[in-house]
PDB file of C-alpha atoms in Angstrom:
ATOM      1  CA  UNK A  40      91.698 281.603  36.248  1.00  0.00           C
ATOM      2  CA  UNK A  41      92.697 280.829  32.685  1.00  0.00           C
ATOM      3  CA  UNK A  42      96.331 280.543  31.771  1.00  0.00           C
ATOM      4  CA  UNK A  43      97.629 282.573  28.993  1.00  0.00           C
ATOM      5  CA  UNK A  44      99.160 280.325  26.017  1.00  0.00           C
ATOM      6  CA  UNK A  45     103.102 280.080  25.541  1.00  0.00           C
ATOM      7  CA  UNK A  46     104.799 281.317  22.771  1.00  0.00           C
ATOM      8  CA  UNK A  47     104.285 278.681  20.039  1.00  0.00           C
ATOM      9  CA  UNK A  48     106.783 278.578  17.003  1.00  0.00           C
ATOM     10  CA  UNK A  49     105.705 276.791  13.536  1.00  0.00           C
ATOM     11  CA  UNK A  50     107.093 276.241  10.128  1.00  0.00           C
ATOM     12  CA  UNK A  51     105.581 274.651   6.949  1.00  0.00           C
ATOM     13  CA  UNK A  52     109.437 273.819   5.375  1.00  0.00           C
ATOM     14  CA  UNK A  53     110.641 272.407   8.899  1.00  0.00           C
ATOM     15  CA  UNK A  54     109.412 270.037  11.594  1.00  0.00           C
ATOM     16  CA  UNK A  55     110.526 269.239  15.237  1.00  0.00           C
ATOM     17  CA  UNK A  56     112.609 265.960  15.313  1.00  0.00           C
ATOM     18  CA  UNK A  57     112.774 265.608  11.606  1.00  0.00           C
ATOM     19  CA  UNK A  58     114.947 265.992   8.836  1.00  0.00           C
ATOM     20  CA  UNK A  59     115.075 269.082   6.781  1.00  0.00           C
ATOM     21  CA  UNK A  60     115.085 268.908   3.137  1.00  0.00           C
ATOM     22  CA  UNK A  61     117.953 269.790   0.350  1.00  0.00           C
ATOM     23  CA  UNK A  62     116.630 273.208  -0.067  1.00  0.00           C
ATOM     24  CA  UNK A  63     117.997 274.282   3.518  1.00  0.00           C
ATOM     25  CA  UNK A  64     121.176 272.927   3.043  1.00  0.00           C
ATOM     26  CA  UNK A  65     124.378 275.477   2.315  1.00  0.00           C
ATOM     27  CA  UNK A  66     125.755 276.040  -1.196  1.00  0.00           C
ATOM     28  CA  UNK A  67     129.244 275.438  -0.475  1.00  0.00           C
ATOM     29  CA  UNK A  68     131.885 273.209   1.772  1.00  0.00           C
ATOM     30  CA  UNK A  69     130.818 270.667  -0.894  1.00  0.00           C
ATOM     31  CA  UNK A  70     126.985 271.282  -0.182  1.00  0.00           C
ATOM     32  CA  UNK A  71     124.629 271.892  -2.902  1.00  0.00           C
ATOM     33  CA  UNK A  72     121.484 272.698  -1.636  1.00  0.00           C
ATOM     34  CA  UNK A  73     119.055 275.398  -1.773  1.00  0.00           C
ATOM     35  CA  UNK A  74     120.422 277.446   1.047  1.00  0.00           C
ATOM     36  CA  UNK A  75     116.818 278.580   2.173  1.00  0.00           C
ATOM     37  CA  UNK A  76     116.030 279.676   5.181  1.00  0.00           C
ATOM     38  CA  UNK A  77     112.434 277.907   6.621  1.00  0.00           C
ATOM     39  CA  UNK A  78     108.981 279.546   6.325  1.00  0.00           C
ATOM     40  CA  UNK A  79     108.627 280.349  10.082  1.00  0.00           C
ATOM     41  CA  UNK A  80     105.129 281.637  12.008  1.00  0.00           C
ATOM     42  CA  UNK A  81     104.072 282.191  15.431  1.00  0.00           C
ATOM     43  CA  UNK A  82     101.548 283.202  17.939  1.00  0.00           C
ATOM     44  CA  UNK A  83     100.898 283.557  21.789  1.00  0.00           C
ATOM     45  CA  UNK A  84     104.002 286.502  22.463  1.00  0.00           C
ATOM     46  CA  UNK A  85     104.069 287.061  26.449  1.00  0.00           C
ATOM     47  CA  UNK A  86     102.931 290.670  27.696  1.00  0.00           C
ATOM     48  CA  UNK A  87     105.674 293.140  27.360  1.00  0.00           C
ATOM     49  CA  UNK A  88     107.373 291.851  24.356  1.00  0.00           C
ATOM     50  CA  UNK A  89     108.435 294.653  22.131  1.00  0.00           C
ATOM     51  CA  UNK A  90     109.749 293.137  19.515  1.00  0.00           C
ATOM     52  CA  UNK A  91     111.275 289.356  18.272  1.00  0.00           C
ATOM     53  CA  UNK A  92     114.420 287.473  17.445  1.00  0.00           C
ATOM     54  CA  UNK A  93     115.412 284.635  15.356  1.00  0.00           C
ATOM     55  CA  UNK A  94     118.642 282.305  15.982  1.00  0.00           C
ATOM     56  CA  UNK A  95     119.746 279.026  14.167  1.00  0.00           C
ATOM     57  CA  UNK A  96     122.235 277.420  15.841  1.00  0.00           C
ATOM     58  CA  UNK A  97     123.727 273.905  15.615  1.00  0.00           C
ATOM     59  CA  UNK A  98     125.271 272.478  19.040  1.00  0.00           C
ATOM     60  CA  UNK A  99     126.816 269.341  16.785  1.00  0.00           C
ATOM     61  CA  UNK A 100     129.255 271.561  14.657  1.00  0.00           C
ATOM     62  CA  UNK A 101     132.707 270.187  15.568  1.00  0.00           C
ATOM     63  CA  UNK A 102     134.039 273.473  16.571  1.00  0.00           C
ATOM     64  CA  UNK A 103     133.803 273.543  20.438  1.00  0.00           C
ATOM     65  CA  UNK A 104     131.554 276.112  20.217  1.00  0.00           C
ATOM     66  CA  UNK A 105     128.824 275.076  17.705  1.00  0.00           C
ATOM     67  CA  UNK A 106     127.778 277.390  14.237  1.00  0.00           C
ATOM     68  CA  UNK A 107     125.499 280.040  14.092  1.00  0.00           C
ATOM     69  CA  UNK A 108     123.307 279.335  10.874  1.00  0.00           C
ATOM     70  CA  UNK A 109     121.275 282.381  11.385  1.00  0.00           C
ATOM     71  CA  UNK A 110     120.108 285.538  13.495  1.00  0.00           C
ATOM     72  CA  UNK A 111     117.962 287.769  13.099  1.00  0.00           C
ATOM     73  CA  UNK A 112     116.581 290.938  15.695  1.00  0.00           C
ATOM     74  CA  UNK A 113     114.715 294.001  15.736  1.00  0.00           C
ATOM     75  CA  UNK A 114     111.904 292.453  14.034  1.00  0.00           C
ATOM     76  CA  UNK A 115     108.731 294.216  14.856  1.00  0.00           C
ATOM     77  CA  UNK A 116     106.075 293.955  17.224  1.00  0.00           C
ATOM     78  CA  UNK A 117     103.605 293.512  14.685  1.00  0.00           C
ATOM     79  CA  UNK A 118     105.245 290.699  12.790  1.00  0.00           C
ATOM     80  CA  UNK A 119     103.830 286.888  13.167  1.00  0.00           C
ATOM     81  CA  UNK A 120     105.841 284.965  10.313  1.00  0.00           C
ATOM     82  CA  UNK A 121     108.668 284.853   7.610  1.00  0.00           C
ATOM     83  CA  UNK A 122     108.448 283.709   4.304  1.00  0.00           C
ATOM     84  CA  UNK A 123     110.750 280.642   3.026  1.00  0.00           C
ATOM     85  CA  UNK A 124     113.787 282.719   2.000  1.00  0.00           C
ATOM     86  CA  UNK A 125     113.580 285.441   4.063  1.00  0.00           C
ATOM     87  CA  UNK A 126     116.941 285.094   5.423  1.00  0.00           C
ATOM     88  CA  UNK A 127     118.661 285.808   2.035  1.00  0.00           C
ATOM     89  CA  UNK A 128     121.175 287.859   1.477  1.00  0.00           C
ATOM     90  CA  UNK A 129     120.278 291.653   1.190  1.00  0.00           C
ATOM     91  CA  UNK A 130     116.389 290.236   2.103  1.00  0.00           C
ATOM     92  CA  UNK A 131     113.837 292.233   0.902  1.00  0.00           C
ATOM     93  CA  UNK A 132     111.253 289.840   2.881  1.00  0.00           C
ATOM     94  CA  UNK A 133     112.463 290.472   6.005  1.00  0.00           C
ATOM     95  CA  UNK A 134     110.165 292.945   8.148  1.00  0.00           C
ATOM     96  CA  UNK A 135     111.787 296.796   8.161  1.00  0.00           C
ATOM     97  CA  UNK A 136     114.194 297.486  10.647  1.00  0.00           C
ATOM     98  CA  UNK A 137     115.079 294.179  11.062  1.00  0.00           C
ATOM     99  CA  UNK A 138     118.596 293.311  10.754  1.00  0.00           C
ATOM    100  CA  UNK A 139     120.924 290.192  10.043  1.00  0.00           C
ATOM    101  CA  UNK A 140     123.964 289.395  12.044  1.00  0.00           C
ATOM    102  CA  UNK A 141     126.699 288.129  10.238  1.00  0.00           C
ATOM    103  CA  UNK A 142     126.618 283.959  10.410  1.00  0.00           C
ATOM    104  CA  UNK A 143     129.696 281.705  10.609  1.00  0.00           C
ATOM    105  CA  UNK A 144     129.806 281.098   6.968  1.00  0.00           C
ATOM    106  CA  UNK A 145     130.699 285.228   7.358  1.00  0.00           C
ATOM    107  CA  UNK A 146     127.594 286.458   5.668  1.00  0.00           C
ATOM    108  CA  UNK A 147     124.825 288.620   6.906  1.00  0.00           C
ATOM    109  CA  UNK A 148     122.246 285.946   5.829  1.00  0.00           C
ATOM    110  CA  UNK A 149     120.724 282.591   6.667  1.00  0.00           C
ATOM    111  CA  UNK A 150     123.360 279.719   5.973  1.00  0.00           C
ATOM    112  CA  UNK A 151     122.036 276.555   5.790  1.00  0.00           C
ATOM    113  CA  UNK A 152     123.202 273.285   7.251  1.00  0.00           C
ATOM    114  CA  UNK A 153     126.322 271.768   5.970  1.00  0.00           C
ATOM    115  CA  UNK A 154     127.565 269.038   8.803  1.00  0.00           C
ATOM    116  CA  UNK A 155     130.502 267.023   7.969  1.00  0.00           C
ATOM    117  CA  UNK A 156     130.233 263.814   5.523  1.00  0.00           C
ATOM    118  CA  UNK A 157     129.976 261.147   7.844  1.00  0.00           C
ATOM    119  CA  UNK A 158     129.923 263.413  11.112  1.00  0.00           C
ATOM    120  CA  UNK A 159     126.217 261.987  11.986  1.00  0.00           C
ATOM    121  CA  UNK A 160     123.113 263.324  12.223  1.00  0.00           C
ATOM    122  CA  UNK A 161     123.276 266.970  13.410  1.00  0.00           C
ATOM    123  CA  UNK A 162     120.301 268.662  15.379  1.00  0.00           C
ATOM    124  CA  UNK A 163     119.370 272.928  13.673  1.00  0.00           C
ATOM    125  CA  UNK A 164     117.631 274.936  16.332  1.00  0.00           C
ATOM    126  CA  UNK A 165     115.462 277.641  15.494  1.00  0.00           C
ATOM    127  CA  UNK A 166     114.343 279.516  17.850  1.00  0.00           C
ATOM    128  CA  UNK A 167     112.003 282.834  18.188  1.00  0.00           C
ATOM    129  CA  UNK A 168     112.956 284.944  21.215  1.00  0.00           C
ATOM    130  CA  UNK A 169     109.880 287.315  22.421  1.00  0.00           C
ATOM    131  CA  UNK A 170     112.346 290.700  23.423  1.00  0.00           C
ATOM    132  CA  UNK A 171     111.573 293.176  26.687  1.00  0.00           C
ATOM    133  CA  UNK A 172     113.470 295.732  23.977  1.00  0.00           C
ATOM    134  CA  UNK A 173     112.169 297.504  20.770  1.00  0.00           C
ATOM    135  CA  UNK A 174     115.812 297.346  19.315  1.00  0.00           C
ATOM    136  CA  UNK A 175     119.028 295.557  20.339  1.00  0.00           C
ATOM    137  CA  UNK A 176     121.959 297.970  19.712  1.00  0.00           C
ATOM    138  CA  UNK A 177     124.099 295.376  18.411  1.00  0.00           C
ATOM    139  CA  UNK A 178     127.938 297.266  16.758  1.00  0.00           C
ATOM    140  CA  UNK A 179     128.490 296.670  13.247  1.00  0.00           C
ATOM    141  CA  UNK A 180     129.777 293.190  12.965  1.00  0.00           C
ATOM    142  CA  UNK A 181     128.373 292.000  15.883  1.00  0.00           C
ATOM    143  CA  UNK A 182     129.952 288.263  16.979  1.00  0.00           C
ATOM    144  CA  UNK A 183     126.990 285.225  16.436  1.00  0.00           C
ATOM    145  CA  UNK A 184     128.265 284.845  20.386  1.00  0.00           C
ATOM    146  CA  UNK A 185     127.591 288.877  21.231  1.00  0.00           C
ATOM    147  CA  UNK A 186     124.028 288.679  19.468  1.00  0.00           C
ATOM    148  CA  UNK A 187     123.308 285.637  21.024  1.00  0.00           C
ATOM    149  CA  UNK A 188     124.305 287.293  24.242  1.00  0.00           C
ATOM    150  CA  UNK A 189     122.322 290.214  24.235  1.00  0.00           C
ATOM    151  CA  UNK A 190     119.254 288.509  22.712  1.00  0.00           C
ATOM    152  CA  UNK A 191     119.492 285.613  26.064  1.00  0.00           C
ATOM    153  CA  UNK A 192     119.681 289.147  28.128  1.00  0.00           C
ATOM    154  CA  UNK A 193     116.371 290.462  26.936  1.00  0.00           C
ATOM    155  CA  UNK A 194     114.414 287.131  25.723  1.00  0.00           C
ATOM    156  CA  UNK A 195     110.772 286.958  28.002  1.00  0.00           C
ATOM    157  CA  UNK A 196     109.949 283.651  26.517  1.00  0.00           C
ATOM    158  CA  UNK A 197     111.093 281.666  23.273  1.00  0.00           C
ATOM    159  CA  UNK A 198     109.994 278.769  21.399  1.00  0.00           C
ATOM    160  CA  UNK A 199     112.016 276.223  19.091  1.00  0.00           C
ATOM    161  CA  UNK A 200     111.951 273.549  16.918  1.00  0.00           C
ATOM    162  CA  UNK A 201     114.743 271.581  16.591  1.00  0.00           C
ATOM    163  CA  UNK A 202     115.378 270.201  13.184  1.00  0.00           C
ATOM    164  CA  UNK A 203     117.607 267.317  12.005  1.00  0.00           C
ATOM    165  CA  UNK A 204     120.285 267.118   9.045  1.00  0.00           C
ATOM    166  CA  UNK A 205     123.181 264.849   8.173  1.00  0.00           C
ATOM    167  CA  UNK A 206     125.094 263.948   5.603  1.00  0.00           C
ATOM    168  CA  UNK A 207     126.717 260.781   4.122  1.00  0.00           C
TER     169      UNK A 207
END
């Protein structure tokens, strides 16, 4: 009997185990990058999945808690990538009826990395969560730790690629 294929996730702006370039690094907190959040594709979702969801998250972030770079849910069934820059703010790439929970810069966007001068290298996980739900019900303002809750509640299967960053 053949084995169905895992959930794969890809990017052409970001690469497992590697650095990321300037232009996804925050403008601000004495960053200047490009604040872009990574072209992003994948393939393979597990049966049931009803629709997808997107978290960047850095474990490094000297807050006890880590920082939530970016999340995104509700996006459709029927959608297999995001463009660079989709994560922008007030995104008119992102699929319909997806939505962007505010990140711990305070913005309903994608906020790129920004790690400490000298803090080391920091690892950026993003991941893409295949959802047993159409549509996370999620309050207005919804805490990066509440999203990330409810999206570990309904995830089937996810896939991530853990990208590097520091700065000197």
């Amino acid at each position: 009997m053949a084995m169905a294929e895992s959930l794969s996730l890809s990017s052409n702006d970001i690469s497992h185990g590697e650095l990321m370039s300037k232009q996804q690094e925050f403008v601000g907190f004495g960053c200047t990058g490009g604040n872009m959040s990574p072209q992003l594709s994948w393939k393979n979702p597990p049966k049931g999945t009803k629709s997808f969801a997107i978290t960047a998250y850095d474990p490094d972030a000297p807050t006890g808690s880590g920082w939530w770079h970016w999340q995104v849910v509700n996006i459709p069934l029927s959608t297999r990538s995001l463009a660079t820059n989709a994560g922008s703010v007030e995104s008119e790439i992102l699929p319909s009826g997806s939505r962007q929970i505010e990140n711990d810069y305070g913005v309903e966007a994608f906020g790129g990395a920004c790690p400490p001068k000298g803090h080391g290298m920091h690892r950026y996980r993003f991941t893409l969560h295949a959802l047993s739900v159409e549509k996370l019900d999620l309050p207005t303002r919804a805490s990066g730790a509440l999203a990330g809750y409810m999206i570990n509640a309904n995830t089937l299967e996810s896939s991530t690629i853990e990208a590097l960053y520091q700065r000197e």
